[in-house]
Amino acid sequence: MQLFNASAVANISRLAYNPALCLPHVTVASFDKLTFPIRIPGHNAEIKGIVLDKDNCFAKDHDDKVWPAYAEAWERLRASYPKEKLLIVSNSAGTADDVDYLQAEKLERDTGVTVLRHPTKKPGCHEEIMAYFAENGINDASEVAVIGDRLFTDMLMANMMGAWGVWLSEGVELSEKPFPRLERLMYEKLVGSRQDPFVPPTPSKSGE
């Protein structure tokens, strides 16, 4: 179960000053619609590392295995990126809510992908993410893509860390929970119904 997320509460105020921080660089409906390796339209980005949300991304809410309809897409992902270049970052598995990290361990067994252990929930755990990737040869956030279904956590985190955001606008199933509905309304207001749509910041390599 996901309990209180102090990180989201602390960081969501950033959107009052820059709403574009919650916007994705790529939008597709669901995980099976993704193309691997990840390409960013209009940008010559080389994506070397992938951050994966779990719930309603590649797995159904409160489940710890790849959704059966996504099995082919999951194999395409694994064929495009070696294990050490993939990282599951969940706000349930691997957090302080996950007693003795039992859920994280089960998820790793079921998927073959490392689950980040992080005391701070998304969107505030980007330093832990980049520390993991640095150990595996990826030192720049502009070489990382974050795939998830939530604007206020996954996409906000991607932009905060200087990575690319890939939004699954529906996920396994279209959520009618209050926050996902609010996110979809905000996306439509910022992007879909404007003549001058907001755009997310463009990641750049360190020093450029």
mmCIF file of C-alpha atoms in Angstrom:
data_model
loop_
_atom_site.group_PDB
_atom_site.id
_atom_site.type_symbol
_atom_site.label_atom_id
_atom_site.label_comp_id
_atom_site.label_asym_id
_atom_site.label_seq_id
_atom_site.Cartn_x
_atom_site.Cartn_y
_atom_site.Cartn_z
ATOM 1 C CA MET A 1 0.000 0.000 0.000
ATOM 2 C CA GLN A 2 1.222 3.498 -0.783
ATOM 3 C CA LEU A 3 1.081 5.709 2.289
ATOM 4 C CA PHE A 4 1.590 9.473 2.591
ATOM 5 C CA ASN A 5 3.975 10.912 0.000
ATOM 6 C CA ALA A 6 5.735 13.875 1.600
ATOM 7 C CA SER A 7 8.041 14.220 -1.418
ATOM 8 C CA ALA A 8 5.135 14.845 -3.795
ATOM 9 C CA VAL A 9 3.579 17.374 -1.434
ATOM 10 C CA ALA A 10 6.886 19.225 -1.068
ATOM 11 C CA ASN A 11 7.665 19.324 -4.786
ATOM 12 C CA ILE A 12 4.290 19.869 -6.411
ATOM 13 C CA SER A 13 4.445 23.567 -5.460
ATOM 14 C CA ARG A 14 7.069 23.904 -8.221
ATOM 15 C CA LEU A 15 4.200 23.669 -10.707
ATOM 16 C CA ALA A 16 2.759 26.970 -9.523
ATOM 17 C CA TYR A 17 5.860 28.685 -10.928
ATOM 18 C CA ASN A 18 6.502 26.414 -13.905
ATOM 19 C CA PRO A 19 3.573 24.153 -14.882
ATOM 20 C CA ALA A 20 5.589 22.671 -17.739
ATOM 21 C CA LEU A 21 7.653 20.697 -15.217
ATOM 22 C CA CYS A 22 4.923 18.047 -15.111
ATOM 23 C CA LEU A 23 4.739 17.621 -18.886
ATOM 24 C CA PRO A 24 6.186 14.663 -20.826
ATOM 25 C CA HIS A 25 8.441 14.710 -23.857
ATOM 26 C CA VAL A 26 6.685 11.651 -25.314
ATOM 27 C CA THR A 27 3.081 10.518 -24.810
ATOM 28 C CA VAL A 28 1.613 7.119 -25.655
ATOM 29 C CA ALA A 29 -1.504 5.443 -24.310
ATOM 30 C CA SER A 30 0.062 2.345 -22.761
ATOM 31 C CA PHE A 31 3.253 0.342 -22.335
ATOM 32 C CA ASP A 32 2.589 -1.920 -25.320
ATOM 33 C CA LYS A 33 2.533 1.137 -27.604
ATOM 34 C CA LEU A 34 6.160 2.031 -26.818
ATOM 35 C CA THR A 35 8.948 1.624 -29.362
ATOM 36 C CA PHE A 36 12.298 0.326 -28.121
ATOM 37 C CA PRO A 37 14.923 1.608 -27.986
ATOM 38 C CA ILE A 38 13.251 4.828 -26.877
ATOM 39 C CA ARG A 39 13.378 7.678 -29.375
ATOM 40 C CA ILE A 40 12.493 11.305 -28.586
ATOM 41 C CA PRO A 41 10.803 12.926 -31.614
ATOM 42 C CA GLY A 42 12.591 16.066 -32.750
ATOM 43 C CA HIS A 43 15.663 15.378 -30.628
ATOM 44 C CA ASN A 44 18.861 13.472 -31.247
ATOM 45 C CA ALA A 45 18.859 11.957 -27.774
ATOM 46 C CA GLU A 46 20.718 8.741 -26.997
ATOM 47 C CA ILE A 47 18.766 6.973 -24.267
ATOM 48 C CA LYS A 48 21.069 4.629 -22.370
ATOM 49 C CA GLY A 49 19.081 4.097 -19.162
ATOM 50 C CA ILE A 50 15.394 3.515 -18.419
ATOM 51 C CA VAL A 51 13.492 4.251 -15.201
ATOM 52 C CA LEU A 52 10.246 2.280 -14.967
ATOM 53 C CA ASP A 53 7.280 3.050 -12.790
ATOM 54 C CA LYS A 54 5.367 -0.079 -11.738
ATOM 55 C CA ASP A 55 1.694 0.472 -10.859
ATOM 56 C CA ASN A 56 -0.460 1.050 -13.945
ATOM 57 C CA CYS A 57 2.705 1.274 -16.038
ATOM 58 C CA PHE A 58 3.949 -2.231 -16.873
ATOM 59 C CA ALA A 59 1.905 -3.875 -14.087
ATOM 60 C CA LYS A 60 -1.644 -3.530 -12.851
ATOM 61 C CA ASP A 61 -2.109 -1.593 -9.610
ATOM 62 C CA HIS A 62 -1.017 -3.619 -6.568
ATOM 63 C CA ASP A 63 0.428 -6.398 -8.727
ATOM 64 C CA ASP A 64 4.108 -7.299 -8.968
ATOM 65 C CA LYS A 65 4.388 -8.911 -12.370
ATOM 66 C CA VAL A 66 4.338 -7.717 -15.958
ATOM 67 C CA TRP A 67 0.773 -7.363 -17.235
ATOM 68 C CA PRO A 68 0.216 -10.355 -19.577
ATOM 69 C CA ALA A 69 -0.793 -8.183 -22.540
ATOM 70 C CA TYR A 70 2.582 -6.435 -22.274
ATOM 71 C CA ALA A 71 4.742 -9.568 -22.439
ATOM 72 C CA GLU A 72 5.909 -8.884 -26.005
ATOM 73 C CA ALA A 73 6.693 -5.232 -25.264
ATOM 74 C CA TRP A 74 8.572 -6.284 -22.129
ATOM 75 C CA GLU A 75 10.736 -8.640 -24.178
ATOM 76 C CA ARG A 76 11.457 -5.843 -26.658
ATOM 77 C CA LEU A 77 12.511 -3.638 -23.746
ATOM 78 C CA ARG A 78 14.818 -6.301 -22.313
ATOM 79 C CA ALA A 79 16.321 -6.945 -25.755
ATOM 80 C CA SER A 80 17.067 -3.228 -26.214
ATOM 81 C CA TYR A 81 18.516 -2.487 -22.757
ATOM 82 C CA PRO A 82 20.681 -4.757 -20.591
ATOM 83 C CA LYS A 83 19.615 -5.424 -17.020
ATOM 84 C CA GLU A 84 21.977 -2.879 -15.475
ATOM 85 C CA LYS A 85 20.508 -0.095 -17.648
ATOM 86 C CA LEU A 86 16.964 -0.698 -16.345
ATOM 87 C CA LEU A 87 15.665 0.394 -12.941
ATOM 88 C CA ILE A 88 12.202 0.040 -11.431
ATOM 89 C CA VAL A 89 11.356 3.034 -9.237
ATOM 90 C CA SER A 90 8.038 2.568 -7.477
ATOM 91 C CA ASN A 91 6.311 4.507 -4.733
ATOM 92 C CA SER A 92 5.382 1.218 -3.130
ATOM 93 C CA ALA A 93 8.017 -1.487 -3.714
ATOM 94 C CA GLY A 94 11.430 -0.444 -2.435
ATOM 95 C CA THR A 95 10.198 2.372 -0.171
ATOM 96 C CA ALA A 96 9.863 2.559 3.603
ATOM 97 C CA ASP A 97 6.296 1.241 3.153
ATOM 98 C CA ASP A 98 7.792 -2.019 1.855
ATOM 99 C CA VAL A 99 8.638 -3.872 5.091
ATOM 100 C CA ASP A 100 12.024 -5.633 4.801
ATOM 101 C CA TYR A 101 11.810 -4.890 1.053
ATOM 102 C CA LEU A 102 9.883 -8.107 0.532
ATOM 103 C CA GLN A 103 7.807 -6.606 -2.272
ATOM 104 C CA ALA A 104 10.930 -5.300 -4.008
ATOM 105 C CA GLU A 105 12.561 -8.715 -3.820
ATOM 106 C CA LYS A 106 9.475 -10.412 -5.269
ATOM 107 C CA LEU A 107 9.264 -7.835 -8.050
ATOM 108 C CA GLU A 108 12.917 -8.414 -8.926
ATOM 109 C CA ARG A 109 12.344 -12.172 -9.094
ATOM 110 C CA ASP A 110 9.259 -11.765 -11.272
ATOM 111 C CA THR A 111 10.727 -9.197 -13.702
ATOM 112 C CA GLY A 112 14.487 -9.717 -13.647
ATOM 113 C CA VAL A 113 14.961 -5.959 -13.175
ATOM 114 C CA THR A 114 16.541 -4.160 -10.198
ATOM 115 C CA VAL A 115 14.154 -2.272 -7.893
ATOM 116 C CA LEU A 116 15.525 0.929 -6.351
ATOM 117 C CA ARG A 117 15.543 1.067 -2.552
ATOM 118 C CA HIS A 118 14.731 4.675 -1.733
ATOM 119 C CA PRO A 119 13.593 6.292 1.531
ATOM 120 C CA THR A 120 12.341 9.372 -0.347
ATOM 121 C CA LYS A 121 9.431 8.751 -2.699
ATOM 122 C CA LYS A 122 9.069 10.152 -6.209
ATOM 123 C CA PRO A 123 9.585 12.832 -7.352
ATOM 124 C CA GLY A 124 12.342 13.460 -4.796
ATOM 125 C CA CYS A 125 14.537 10.378 -5.258
ATOM 126 C CA HIS A 126 16.419 11.395 -8.411
ATOM 127 C CA GLU A 127 19.790 11.525 -6.677
ATOM 128 C CA GLU A 128 19.452 7.848 -5.726
ATOM 129 C CA ILE A 129 18.471 7.044 -9.306
ATOM 130 C CA MET A 130 21.507 8.759 -10.787
ATOM 131 C CA ALA A 131 23.777 7.143 -8.191
ATOM 132 C CA TYR A 132 22.560 3.746 -9.411
ATOM 133 C CA PHE A 133 23.133 4.633 -13.055
ATOM 134 C CA ALA A 134 26.558 6.143 -12.336
ATOM 135 C CA GLU A 135 27.616 2.760 -10.960
ATOM 136 C CA ASN A 136 26.557 1.290 -14.298
ATOM 137 C CA GLY A 137 28.262 3.723 -16.660
ATOM 138 C CA ILE A 138 25.544 6.354 -17.138
ATOM 139 C CA ASN A 139 26.636 9.689 -15.696
ATOM 140 C CA ASP A 140 24.281 12.163 -17.328
ATOM 141 C CA ALA A 141 20.535 12.428 -16.721
ATOM 142 C CA SER A 142 20.023 13.479 -20.350
ATOM 143 C CA GLU A 143 20.787 9.843 -21.234
ATOM 144 C CA VAL A 144 17.898 8.585 -19.073
ATOM 145 C CA ALA A 145 14.186 8.246 -19.848
ATOM 146 C CA VAL A 146 11.527 7.935 -17.141
ATOM 147 C CA ILE A 147 8.481 5.885 -18.150
ATOM 148 C CA GLY A 148 5.380 6.261 -16.002
ATOM 149 C CA ASP A 149 1.676 7.042 -15.854
ATOM 150 C CA ARG A 150 1.732 9.968 -13.421
ATOM 151 C CA LEU A 151 2.465 13.588 -14.284
ATOM 152 C CA PHE A 152 2.895 14.870 -10.718
ATOM 153 C CA THR A 153 5.434 12.199 -9.745
ATOM 154 C CA ASP A 154 7.019 10.430 -12.747
ATOM 155 C CA MET A 155 7.093 13.317 -15.226
ATOM 156 C CA LEU A 156 7.845 15.954 -12.588
ATOM 157 C CA MET A 157 10.772 13.844 -11.425
ATOM 158 C CA ALA A 158 12.062 13.395 -14.983
ATOM 159 C CA ASN A 159 12.130 17.150 -15.532
ATOM 160 C CA MET A 160 13.572 17.901 -12.100
ATOM 161 C CA MET A 161 16.503 15.553 -12.748
ATOM 162 C CA GLY A 162 17.087 16.689 -16.330
ATOM 163 C CA ALA A 163 15.919 13.438 -17.918
ATOM 164 C CA TRP A 164 13.334 12.673 -20.608
ATOM 165 C CA GLY A 165 9.732 11.928 -19.616
ATOM 166 C CA VAL A 166 7.616 9.269 -21.349
ATOM 167 C CA TRP A 167 3.984 9.425 -20.200
ATOM 168 C CA LEU A 168 1.557 6.530 -20.434
ATOM 169 C CA SER A 169 -1.667 8.526 -20.585
ATOM 170 C CA GLU A 170 -3.975 5.559 -19.914
ATOM 171 C CA GLY A 171 -1.748 2.804 -18.543
ATOM 172 C CA VAL A 172 -3.068 -0.692 -17.896
ATOM 173 C CA GLU A 173 -6.461 0.838 -17.219
ATOM 174 C CA LEU A 174 -7.636 4.441 -17.196
ATOM 175 C CA SER A 175 -7.696 5.465 -13.539
ATOM 176 C CA GLU A 176 -10.654 7.402 -12.173
ATOM 177 C CA LYS A 177 -8.876 8.228 -8.924
ATOM 178 C CA PRO A 178 -8.873 11.964 -8.106
ATOM 179 C CA PHE A 179 -5.209 12.754 -8.784
ATOM 180 C CA PRO A 180 -4.900 10.934 -12.138
ATOM 181 C CA ARG A 181 -8.097 12.655 -13.277
ATOM 182 C CA LEU A 182 -6.699 16.026 -12.166
ATOM 183 C CA GLU A 183 -3.473 15.311 -14.048
ATOM 184 C CA ARG A 184 -5.341 14.553 -17.266
ATOM 185 C CA LEU A 185 -7.327 17.770 -16.914
ATOM 186 C CA MET A 186 -4.137 19.744 -16.322
ATOM 187 C CA TYR A 187 -2.471 18.169 -19.355
ATOM 188 C CA GLU A 188 -5.432 19.132 -21.537
ATOM 189 C CA LYS A 189 -5.335 22.679 -20.187
ATOM 190 C CA LEU A 190 -1.575 23.066 -20.701
ATOM 191 C CA VAL A 191 -1.238 21.278 -24.017
ATOM 192 C CA GLY A 192 -4.421 20.112 -25.661
ATOM 193 C CA SER A 193 -6.590 23.212 -25.666
ATOM 194 C CA ARG A 194 -4.016 25.989 -26.169
ATOM 195 C CA GLN A 195 -2.783 27.699 -29.303
ATOM 196 C CA ASP A 196 0.556 28.186 -27.526
ATOM 197 C CA PRO A 197 0.970 24.924 -25.595
ATOM 198 C CA PHE A 198 3.415 24.637 -22.730
ATOM 199 C CA VAL A 199 6.454 22.455 -23.418
ATOM 200 C CA PRO A 200 8.683 20.625 -20.942
ATOM 201 C CA PRO A 201 12.316 21.669 -20.505
ATOM 202 C CA THR A 202 14.750 20.018 -22.905
ATOM 203 C CA PRO A 203 17.439 17.940 -21.185
ATOM 204 C CA SER A 204 21.013 18.804 -22.043
ATOM 205 C CA LYS A 205 24.304 17.138 -21.263
ATOM 206 C CA SER A 206 26.221 18.476 -18.290
ATOM 207 C CA GLY A 207 28.449 21.360 -19.293
ATOM 208 C CA GLU A 208 26.594 22.185 -22.483
#
